Backbone as a chain_set.jsonl record, in Angstrom:
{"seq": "XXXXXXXXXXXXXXXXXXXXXXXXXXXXXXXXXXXXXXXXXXXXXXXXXXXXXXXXXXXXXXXXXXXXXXXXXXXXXXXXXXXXXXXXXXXXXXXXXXXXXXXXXXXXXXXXXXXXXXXXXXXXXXXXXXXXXXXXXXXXXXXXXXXXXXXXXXXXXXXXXXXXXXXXXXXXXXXXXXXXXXXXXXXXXXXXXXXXXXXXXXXXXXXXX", "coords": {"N": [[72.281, 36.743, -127.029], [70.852, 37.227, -124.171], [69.091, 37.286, -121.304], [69.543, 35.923, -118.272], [67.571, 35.687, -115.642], [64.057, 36.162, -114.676], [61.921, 37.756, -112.768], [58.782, 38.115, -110.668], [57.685, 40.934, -108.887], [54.917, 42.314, -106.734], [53.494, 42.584, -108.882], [55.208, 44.18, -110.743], [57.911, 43.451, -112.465], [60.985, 42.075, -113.307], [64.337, 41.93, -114.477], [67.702, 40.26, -114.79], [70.615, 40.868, -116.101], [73.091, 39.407, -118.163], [75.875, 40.07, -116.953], [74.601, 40.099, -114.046], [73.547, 42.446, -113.513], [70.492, 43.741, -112.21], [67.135, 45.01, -113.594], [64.251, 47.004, -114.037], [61.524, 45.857, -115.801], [60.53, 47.175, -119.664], [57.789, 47.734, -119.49], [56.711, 47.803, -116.801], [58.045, 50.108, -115.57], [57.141, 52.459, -117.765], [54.419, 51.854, -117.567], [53.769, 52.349, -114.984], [52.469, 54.807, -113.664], [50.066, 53.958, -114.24], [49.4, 51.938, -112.721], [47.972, 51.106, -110.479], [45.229, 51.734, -110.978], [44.964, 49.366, -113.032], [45.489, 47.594, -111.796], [43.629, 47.642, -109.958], [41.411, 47.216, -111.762], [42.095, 44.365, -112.36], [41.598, 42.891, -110.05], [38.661, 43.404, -109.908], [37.669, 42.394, -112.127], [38.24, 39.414, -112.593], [38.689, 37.192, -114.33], [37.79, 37.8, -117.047], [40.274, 39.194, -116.946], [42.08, 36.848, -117.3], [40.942, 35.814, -119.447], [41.896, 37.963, -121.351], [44.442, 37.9, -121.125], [45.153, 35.213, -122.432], [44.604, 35.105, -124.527], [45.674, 37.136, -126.179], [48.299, 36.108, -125.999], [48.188, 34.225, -127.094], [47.666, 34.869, -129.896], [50.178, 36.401, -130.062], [51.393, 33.972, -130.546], [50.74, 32.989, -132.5], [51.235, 34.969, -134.853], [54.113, 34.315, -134.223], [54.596, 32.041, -135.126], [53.809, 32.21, -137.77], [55.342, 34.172, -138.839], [58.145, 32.773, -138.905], [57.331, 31.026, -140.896], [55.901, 28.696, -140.041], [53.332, 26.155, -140.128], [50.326, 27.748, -139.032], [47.928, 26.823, -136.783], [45.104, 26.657, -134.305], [43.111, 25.18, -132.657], [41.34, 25.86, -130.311], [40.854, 28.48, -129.844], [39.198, 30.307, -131.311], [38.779, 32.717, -131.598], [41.291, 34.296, -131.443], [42.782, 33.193, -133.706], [41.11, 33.886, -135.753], [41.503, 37.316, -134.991], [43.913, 37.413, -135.935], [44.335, 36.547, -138.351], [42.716, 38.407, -139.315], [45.269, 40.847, -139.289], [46.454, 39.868, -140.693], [47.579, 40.875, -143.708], [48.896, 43.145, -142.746], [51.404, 42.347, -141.66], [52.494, 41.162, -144.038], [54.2, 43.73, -144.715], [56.167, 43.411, -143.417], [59.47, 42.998, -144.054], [62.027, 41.72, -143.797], [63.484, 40.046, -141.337], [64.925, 40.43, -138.216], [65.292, 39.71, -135.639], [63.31, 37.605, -133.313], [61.117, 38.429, -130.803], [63.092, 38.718, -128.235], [65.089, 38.927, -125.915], [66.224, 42.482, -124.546], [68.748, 44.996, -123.337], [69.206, 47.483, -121.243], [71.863, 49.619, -120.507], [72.237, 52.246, -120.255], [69.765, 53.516, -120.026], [68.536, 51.511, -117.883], [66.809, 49.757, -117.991], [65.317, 46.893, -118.887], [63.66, 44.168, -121.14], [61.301, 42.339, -122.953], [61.44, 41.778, -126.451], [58.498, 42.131, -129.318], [59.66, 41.917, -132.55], [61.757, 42.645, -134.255], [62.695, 44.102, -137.456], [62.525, 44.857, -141.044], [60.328, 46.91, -141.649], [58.185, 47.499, -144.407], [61.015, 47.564, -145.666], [62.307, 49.537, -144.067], [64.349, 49.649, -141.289], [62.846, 48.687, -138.004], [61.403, 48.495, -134.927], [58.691, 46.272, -134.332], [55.315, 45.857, -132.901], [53.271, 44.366, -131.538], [49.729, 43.941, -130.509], [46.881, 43.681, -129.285], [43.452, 44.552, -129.097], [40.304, 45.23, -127.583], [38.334, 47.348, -129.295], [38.835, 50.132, -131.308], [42.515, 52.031, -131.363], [43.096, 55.379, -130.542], [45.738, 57.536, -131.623], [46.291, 58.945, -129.053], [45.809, 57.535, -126.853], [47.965, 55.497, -126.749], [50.253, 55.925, -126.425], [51.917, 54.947, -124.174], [52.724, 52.679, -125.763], [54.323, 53.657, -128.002], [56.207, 54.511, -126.343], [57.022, 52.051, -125.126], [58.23, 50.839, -127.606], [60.282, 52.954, -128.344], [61.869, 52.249, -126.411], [62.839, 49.978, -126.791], [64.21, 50.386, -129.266], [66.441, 52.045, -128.505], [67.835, 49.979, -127.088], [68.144, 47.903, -128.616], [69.793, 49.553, -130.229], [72.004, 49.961, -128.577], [72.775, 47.001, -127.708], [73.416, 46.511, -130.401], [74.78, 48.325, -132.137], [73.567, 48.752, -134.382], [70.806, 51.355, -136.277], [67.647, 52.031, -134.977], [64.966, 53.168, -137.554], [62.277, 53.422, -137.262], [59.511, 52.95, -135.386], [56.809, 50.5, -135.077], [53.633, 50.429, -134.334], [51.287, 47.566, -134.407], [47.249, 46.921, -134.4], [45.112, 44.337, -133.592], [41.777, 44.15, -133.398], [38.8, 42.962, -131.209], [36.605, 42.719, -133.12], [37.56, 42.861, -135.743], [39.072, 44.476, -136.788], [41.992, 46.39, -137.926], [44.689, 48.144, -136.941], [47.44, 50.053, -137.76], [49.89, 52.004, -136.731], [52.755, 54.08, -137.131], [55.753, 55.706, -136.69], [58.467, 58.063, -135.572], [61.034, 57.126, -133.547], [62.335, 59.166, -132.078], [60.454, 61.024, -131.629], [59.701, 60.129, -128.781], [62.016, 60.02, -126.841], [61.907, 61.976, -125.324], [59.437, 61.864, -123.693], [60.054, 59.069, -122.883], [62.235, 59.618, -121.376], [61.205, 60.535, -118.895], [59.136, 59.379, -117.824], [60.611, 56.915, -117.042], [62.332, 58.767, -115.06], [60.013, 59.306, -113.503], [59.766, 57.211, -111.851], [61.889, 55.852, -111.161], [62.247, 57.867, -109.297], [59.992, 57.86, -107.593], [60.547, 55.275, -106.615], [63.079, 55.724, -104.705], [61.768, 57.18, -103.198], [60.274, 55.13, -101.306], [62.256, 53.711, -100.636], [63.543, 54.99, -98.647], [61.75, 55.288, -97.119]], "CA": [[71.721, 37.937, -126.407], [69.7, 36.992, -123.584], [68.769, 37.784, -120.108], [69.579, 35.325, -117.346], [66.318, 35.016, -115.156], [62.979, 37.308, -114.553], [61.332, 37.944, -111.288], [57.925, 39.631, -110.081], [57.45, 41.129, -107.606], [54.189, 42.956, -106.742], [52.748, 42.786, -110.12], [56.329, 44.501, -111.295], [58.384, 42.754, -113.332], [62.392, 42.567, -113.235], [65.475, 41.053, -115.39], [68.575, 39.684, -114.587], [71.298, 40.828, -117.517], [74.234, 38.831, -117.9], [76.867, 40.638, -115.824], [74.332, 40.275, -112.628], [72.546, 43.562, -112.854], [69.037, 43.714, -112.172], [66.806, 46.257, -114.133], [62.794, 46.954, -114.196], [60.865, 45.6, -117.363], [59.789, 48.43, -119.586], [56.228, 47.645, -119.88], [56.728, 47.72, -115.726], [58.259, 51.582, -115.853], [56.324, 52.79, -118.737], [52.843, 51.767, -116.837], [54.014, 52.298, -113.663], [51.653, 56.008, -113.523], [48.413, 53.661, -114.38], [49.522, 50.436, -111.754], [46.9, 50.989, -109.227], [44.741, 51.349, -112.042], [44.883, 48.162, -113.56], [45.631, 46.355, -110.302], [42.33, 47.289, -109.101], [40.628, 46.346, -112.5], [42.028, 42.923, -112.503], [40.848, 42.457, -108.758], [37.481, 43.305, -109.737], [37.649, 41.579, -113.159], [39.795, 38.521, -112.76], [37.916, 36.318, -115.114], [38.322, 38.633, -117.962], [41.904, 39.849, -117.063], [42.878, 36.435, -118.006], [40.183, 35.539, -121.168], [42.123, 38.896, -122.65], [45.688, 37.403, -121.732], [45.28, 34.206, -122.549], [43.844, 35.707, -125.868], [46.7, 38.0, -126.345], [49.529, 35.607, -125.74], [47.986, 33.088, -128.349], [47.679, 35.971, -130.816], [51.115, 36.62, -130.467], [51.996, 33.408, -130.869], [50.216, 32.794, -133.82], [52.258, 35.756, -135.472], [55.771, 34.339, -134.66], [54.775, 31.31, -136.237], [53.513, 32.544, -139.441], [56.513, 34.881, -139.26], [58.666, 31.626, -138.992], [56.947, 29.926, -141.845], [55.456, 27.907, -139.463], [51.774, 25.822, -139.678], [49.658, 28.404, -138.103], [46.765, 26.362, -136.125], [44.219, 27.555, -133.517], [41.922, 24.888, -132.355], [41.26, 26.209, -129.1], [41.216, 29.818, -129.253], [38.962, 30.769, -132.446], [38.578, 34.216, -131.879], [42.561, 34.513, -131.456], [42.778, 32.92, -135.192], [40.323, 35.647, -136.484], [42.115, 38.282, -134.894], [45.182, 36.796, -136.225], [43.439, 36.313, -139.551], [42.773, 39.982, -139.879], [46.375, 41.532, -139.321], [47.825, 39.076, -141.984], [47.944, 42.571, -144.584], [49.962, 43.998, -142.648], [52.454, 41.843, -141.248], [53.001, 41.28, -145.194], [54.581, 44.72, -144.899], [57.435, 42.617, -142.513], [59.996, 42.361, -145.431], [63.355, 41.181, -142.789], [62.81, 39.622, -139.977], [66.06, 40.38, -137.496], [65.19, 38.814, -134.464], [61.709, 37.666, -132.683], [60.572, 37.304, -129.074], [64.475, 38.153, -127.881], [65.355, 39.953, -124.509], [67.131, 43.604, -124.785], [68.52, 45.705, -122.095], [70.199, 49.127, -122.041], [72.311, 49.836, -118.844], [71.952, 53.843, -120.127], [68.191, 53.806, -119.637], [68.503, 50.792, -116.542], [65.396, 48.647, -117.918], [65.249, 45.267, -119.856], [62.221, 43.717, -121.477], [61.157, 41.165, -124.467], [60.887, 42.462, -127.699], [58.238, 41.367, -130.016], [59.859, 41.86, -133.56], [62.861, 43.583, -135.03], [63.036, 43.748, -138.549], [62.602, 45.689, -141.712], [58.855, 46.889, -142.39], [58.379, 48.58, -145.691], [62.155, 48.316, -146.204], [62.665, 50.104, -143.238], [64.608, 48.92, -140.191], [61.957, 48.774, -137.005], [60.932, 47.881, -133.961], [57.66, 46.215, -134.324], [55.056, 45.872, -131.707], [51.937, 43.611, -131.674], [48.786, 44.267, -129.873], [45.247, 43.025, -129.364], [42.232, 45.527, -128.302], [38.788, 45.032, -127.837], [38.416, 48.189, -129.713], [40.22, 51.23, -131.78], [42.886, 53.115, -130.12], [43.467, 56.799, -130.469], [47.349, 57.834, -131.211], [47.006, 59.523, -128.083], [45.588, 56.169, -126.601], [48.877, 54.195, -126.914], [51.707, 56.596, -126.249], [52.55, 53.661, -123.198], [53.115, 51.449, -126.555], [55.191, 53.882, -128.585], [57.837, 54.756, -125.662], [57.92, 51.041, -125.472], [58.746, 50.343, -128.663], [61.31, 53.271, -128.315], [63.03, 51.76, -125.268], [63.752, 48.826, -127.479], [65.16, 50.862, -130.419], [67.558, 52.195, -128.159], [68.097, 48.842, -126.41], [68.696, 47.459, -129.907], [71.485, 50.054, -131.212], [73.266, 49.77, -127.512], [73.367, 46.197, -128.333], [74.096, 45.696, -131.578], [75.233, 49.699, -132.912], [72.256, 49.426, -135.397], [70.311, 52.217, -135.477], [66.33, 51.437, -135.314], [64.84, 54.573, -138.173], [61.141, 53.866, -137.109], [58.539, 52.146, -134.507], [55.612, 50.72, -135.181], [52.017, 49.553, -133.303], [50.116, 47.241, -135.079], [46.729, 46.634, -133.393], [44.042, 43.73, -134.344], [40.459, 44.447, -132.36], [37.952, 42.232, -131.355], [35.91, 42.726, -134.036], [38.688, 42.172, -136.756], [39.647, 45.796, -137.236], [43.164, 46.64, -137.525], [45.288, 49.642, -136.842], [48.86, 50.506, -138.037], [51.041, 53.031, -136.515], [54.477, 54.463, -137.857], [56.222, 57.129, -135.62], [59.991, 58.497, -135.21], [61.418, 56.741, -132.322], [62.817, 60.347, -131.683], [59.729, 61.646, -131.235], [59.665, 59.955, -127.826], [62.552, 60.202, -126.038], [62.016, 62.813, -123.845], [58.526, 61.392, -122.769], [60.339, 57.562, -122.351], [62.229, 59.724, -120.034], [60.078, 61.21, -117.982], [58.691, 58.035, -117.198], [62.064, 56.706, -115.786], [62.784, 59.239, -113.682], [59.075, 59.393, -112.164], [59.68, 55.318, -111.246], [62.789, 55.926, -109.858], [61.944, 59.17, -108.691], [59.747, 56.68, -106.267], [60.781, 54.436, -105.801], [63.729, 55.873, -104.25], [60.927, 57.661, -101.715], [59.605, 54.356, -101.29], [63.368, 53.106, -99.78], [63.698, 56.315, -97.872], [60.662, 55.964, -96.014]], "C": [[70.499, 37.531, -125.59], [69.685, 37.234, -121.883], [68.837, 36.222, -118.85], [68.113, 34.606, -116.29], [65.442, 36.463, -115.209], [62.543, 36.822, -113.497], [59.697, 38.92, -111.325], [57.684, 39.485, -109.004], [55.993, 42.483, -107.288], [53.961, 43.584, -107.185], [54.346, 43.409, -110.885], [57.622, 42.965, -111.507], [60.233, 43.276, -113.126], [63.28, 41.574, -113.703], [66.48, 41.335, -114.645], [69.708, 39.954, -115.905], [72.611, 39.679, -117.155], [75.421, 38.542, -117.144], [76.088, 40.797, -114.084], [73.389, 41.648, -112.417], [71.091, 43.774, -113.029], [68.188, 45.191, -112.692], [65.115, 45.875, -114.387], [62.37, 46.472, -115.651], [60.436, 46.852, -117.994], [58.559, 48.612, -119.538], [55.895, 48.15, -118.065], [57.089, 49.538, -115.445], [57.222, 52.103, -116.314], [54.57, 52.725, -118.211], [52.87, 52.242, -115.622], [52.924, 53.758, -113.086], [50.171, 55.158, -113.302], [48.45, 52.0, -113.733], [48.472, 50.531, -111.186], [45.329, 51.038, -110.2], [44.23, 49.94, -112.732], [45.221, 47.263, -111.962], [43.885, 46.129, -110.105], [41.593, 46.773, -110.117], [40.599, 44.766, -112.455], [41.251, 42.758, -111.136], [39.856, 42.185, -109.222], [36.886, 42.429, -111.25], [38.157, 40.17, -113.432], [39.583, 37.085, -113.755], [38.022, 36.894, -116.669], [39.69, 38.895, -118.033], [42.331, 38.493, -117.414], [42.416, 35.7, -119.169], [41.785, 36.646, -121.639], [43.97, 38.649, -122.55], [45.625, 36.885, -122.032], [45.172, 34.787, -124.55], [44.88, 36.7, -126.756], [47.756, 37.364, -126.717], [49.128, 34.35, -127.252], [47.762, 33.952, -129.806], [49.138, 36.141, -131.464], [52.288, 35.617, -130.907], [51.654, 32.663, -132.254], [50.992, 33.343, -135.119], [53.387, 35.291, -135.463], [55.621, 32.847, -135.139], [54.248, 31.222, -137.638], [54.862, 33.222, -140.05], [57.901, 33.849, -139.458], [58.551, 30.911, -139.639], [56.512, 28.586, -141.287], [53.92, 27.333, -139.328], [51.702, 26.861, -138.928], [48.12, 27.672, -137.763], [46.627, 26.991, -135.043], [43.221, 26.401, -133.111], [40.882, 25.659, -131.154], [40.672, 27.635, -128.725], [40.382, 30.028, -130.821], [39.251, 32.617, -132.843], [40.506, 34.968, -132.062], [42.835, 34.389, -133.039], [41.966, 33.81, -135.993], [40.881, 36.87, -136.428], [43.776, 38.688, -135.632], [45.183, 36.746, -137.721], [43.886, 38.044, -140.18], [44.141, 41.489, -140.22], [47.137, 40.295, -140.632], [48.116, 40.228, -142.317], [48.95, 42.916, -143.903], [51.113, 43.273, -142.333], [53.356, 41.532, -142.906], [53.775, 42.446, -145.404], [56.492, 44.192, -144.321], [58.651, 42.013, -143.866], [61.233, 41.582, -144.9], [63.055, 41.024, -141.978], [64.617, 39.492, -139.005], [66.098, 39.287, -136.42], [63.852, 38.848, -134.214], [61.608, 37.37, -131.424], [61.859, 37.524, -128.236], [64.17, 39.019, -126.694], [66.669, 40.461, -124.803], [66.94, 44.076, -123.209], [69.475, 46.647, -122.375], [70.699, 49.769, -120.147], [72.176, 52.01, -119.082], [70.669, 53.945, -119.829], [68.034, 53.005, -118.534], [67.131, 50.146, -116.835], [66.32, 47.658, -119.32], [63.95, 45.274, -120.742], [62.573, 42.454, -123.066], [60.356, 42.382, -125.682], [59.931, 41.699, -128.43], [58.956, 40.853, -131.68], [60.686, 43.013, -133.924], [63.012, 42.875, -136.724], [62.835, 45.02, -139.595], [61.149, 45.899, -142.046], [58.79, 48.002, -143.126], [59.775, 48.934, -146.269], [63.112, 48.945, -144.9], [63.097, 49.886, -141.977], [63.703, 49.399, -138.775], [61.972, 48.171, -135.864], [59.269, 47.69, -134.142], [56.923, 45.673, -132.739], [53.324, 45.442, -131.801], [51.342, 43.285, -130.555], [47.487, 43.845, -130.05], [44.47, 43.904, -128.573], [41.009, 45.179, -128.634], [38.1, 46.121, -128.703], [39.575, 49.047, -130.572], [40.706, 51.781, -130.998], [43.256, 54.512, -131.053], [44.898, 56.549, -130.533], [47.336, 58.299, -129.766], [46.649, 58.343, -126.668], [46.899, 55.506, -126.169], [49.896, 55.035, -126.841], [52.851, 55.7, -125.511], [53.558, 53.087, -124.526], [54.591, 52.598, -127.552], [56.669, 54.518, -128.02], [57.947, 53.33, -125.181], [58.821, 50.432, -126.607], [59.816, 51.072, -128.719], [62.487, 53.476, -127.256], [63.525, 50.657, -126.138], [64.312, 49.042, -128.33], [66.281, 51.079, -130.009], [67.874, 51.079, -127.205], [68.972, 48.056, -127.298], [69.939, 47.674, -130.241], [72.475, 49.989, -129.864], [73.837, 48.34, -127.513], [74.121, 45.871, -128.994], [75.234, 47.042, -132.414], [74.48, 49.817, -134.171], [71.429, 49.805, -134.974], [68.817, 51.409, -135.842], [65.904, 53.107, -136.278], [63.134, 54.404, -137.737], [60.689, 52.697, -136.353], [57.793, 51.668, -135.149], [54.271, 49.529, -134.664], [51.333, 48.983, -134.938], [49.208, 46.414, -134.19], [46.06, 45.719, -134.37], [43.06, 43.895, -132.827], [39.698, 42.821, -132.609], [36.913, 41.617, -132.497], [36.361, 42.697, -135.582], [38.941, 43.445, -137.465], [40.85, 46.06, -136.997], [43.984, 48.207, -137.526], [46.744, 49.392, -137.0], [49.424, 52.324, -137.663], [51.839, 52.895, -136.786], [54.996, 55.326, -137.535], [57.758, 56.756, -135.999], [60.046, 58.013, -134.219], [62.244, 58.264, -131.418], [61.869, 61.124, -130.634], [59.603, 61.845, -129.453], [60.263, 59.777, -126.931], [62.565, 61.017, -124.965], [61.05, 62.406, -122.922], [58.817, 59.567, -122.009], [61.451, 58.4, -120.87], [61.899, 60.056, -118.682], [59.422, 60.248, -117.251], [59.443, 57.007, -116.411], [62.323, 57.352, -115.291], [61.503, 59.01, -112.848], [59.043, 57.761, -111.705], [60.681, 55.702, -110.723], [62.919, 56.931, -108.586], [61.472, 58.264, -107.082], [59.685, 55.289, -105.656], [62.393, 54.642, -104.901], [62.79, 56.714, -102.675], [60.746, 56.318, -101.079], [60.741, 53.567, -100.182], [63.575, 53.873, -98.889], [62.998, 56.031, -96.56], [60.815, 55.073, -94.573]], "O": [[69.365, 37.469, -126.067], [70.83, 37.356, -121.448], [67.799, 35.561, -118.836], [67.763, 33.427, -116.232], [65.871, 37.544, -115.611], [62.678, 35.638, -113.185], [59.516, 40.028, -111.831], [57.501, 38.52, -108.263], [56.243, 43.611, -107.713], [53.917, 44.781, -106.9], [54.522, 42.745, -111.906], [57.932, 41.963, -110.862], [60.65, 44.41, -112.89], [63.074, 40.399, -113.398], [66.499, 42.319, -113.906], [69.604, 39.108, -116.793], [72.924, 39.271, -116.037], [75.908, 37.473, -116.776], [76.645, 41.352, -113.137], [72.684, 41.873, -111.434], [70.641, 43.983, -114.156], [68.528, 46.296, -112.268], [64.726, 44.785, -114.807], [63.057, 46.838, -116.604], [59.98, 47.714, -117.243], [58.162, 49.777, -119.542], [54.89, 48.844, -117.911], [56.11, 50.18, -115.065], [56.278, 52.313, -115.552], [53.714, 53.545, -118.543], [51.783, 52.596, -115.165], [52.606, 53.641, -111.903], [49.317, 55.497, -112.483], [47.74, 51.077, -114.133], [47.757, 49.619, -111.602], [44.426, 50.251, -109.917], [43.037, 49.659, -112.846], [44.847, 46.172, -111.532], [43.167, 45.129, -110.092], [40.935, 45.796, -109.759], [39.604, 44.041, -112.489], [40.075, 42.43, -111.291], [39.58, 40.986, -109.26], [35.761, 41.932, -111.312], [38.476, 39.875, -114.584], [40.353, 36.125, -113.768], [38.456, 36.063, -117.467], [40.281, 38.834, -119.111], [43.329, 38.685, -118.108], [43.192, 35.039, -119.86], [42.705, 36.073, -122.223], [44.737, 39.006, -123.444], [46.243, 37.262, -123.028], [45.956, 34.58, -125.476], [44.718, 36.891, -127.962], [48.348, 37.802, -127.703], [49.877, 33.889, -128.113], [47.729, 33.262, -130.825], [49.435, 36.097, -132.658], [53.414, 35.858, -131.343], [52.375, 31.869, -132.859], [51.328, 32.676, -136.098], [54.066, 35.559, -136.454], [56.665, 32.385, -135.599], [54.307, 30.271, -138.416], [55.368, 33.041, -141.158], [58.734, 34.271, -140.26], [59.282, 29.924, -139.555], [56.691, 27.528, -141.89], [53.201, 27.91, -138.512], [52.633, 27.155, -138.178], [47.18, 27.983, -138.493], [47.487, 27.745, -134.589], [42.1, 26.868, -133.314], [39.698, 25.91, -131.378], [40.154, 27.929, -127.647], [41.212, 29.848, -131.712], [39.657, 33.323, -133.766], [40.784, 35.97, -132.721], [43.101, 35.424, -133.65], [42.451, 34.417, -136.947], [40.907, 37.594, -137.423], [44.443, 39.714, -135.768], [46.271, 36.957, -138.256], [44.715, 38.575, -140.919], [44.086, 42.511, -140.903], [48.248, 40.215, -141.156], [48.832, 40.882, -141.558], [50.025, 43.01, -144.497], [52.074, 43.75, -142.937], [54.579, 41.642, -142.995], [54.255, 42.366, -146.534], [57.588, 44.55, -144.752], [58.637, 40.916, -144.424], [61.539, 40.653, -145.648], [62.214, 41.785, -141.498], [65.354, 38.526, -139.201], [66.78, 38.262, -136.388], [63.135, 39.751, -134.644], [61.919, 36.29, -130.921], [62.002, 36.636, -127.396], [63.152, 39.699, -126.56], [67.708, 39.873, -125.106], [66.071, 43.925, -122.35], [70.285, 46.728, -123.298], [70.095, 50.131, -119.138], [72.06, 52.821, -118.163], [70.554, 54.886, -119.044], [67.263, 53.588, -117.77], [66.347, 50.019, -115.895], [67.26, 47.719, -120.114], [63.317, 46.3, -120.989], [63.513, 42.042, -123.747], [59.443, 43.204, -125.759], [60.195, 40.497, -128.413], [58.852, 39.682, -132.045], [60.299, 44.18, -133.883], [63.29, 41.735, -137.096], [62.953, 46.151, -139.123], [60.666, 45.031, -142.773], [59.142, 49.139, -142.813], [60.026, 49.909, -146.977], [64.335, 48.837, -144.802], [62.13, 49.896, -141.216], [63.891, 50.57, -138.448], [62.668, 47.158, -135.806], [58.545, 48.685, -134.119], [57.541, 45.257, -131.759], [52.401, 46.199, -132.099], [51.87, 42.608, -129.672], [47.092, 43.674, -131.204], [44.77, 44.047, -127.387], [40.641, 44.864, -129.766], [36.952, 45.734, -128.923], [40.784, 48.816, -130.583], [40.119, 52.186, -129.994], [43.669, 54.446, -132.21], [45.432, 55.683, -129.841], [48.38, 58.074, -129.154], [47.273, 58.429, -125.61], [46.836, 54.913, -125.092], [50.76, 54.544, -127.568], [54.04, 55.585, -125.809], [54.786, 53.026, -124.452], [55.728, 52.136, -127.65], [57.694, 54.858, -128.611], [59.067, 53.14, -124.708], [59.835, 49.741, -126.502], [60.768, 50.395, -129.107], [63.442, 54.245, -127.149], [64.742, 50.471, -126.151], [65.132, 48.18, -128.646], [67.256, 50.641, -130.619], [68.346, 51.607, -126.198], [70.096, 47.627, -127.04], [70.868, 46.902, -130.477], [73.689, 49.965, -130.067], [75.05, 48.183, -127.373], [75.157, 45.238, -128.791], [76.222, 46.765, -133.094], [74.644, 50.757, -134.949], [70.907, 49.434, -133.923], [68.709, 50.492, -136.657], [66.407, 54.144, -135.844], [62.568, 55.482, -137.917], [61.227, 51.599, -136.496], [57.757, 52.256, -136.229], [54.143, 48.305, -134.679], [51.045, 49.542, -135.996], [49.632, 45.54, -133.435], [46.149, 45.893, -135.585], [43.418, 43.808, -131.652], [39.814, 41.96, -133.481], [36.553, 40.454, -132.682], [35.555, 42.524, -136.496], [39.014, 43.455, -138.693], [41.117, 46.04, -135.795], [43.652, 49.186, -138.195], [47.243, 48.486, -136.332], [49.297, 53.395, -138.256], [52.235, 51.734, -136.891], [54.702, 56.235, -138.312], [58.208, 55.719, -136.487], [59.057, 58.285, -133.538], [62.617, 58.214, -130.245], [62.093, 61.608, -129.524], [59.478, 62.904, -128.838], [59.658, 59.383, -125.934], [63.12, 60.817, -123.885], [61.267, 62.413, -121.71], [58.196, 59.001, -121.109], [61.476, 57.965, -119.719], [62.427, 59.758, -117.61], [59.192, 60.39, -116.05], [59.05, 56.4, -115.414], [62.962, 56.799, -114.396], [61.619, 58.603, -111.692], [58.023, 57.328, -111.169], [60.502, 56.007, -109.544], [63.42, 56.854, -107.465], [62.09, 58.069, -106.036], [59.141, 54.612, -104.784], [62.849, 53.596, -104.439], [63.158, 56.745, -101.5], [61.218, 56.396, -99.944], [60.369, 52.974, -99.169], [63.944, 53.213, -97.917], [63.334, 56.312, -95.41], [60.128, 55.361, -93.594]]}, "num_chains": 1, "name": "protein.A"}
């Protein structure tokens, strides 16, 4: 189960499925309201925008090798290993581990993307979804994160025909505070679509014009 090649293209992101058809990332959709947004931050930040990837991406790779039973080292990156440190607890909640890191795509919704973690947390079959903030977020903060996580539930069961029964955000902060969310992937279907039509919505102006 995997995706052929990836492309960007002005800052948007795009997969390649198997059979040839090309489909937006969801993180690329799903943001697509707050692009100009973050475009212009990185411009004016661009020294930061990549401390907090670089910082992010070693975070998350810290997680899929603990989740792998894998040495977890950090010389390099302390504060990543702290942050990394502090979500242990919960990832202990991770009782099955399905797949990690894989690429899903769902020709009924027309996006792709990389998942971080499918498995069972608390028992419970999930889509998990690991995050790094300089701060706490608000549920109403991270809505972006929980109609990603429920593009990949239904990415998942069009795959495989298992169903996903729950999402969930887990954040670690700067300051080694963590946050756990646990939502209905139900909850958010109507707002994951809403967000695909207003991307295609324009970008079909966008070919028009």
């Amino acid at each position: 189960m995997d995706l052929s090649s990836v492309t960007q293209e002005d800052g948007s992101r795009f997969y390649e499925t198997p059979k040839g058809v090309r489909y937006p990332s969801v993180t690329t959709v799903v943001g697509y309201e707050k692009r100009e947004f973050f475009k212009e931050w990185r411009a004016k930040n661009p020294e930061e925008s990549k401390r907090i990837l670089a910082k992010g991406t070693k975070v998350h790779s810290l997680i899929e090798d603990y989740l792998n039973n894998k040495e977890v080292t950090c010389k390099e990156h302390f504060r990543a290993l702290e942050q990394f440190h502090a979500l242990k607890p919960l990832l202990h909640n991770i009782n099955k581990i399905y797949m990690q890191e894989i690429s899903l795509w769902s020709d009924a919704l027309m996006l792709a993307g990389r998942v971080d973690c499918i498995g069972e947390y608390k028992g419970i079959p999930s889509v998990i979804d690991f995050k790094t903030s300089k701060r706490l977020k608000s549920k109403d903060q991270i809505e972006d994160y929980f109609c990603q996580t429920t593009a990949y539930a239904i990415m998942w069961q069009e795959r495989t025909g298992i169903p996903i029964k729950q999402i969930v955000v887990l954040i670690t902060t700067d300051n080694g505070e963590i946050q756990e969310y646990v939502e209905n992937p139900l909850r958010f279907v109507g707002i994951l679509k809403e967000k695909i039509d207003l991307y295609f919505d324009e970008l079909i102006k966008v070919t028009d014009q």
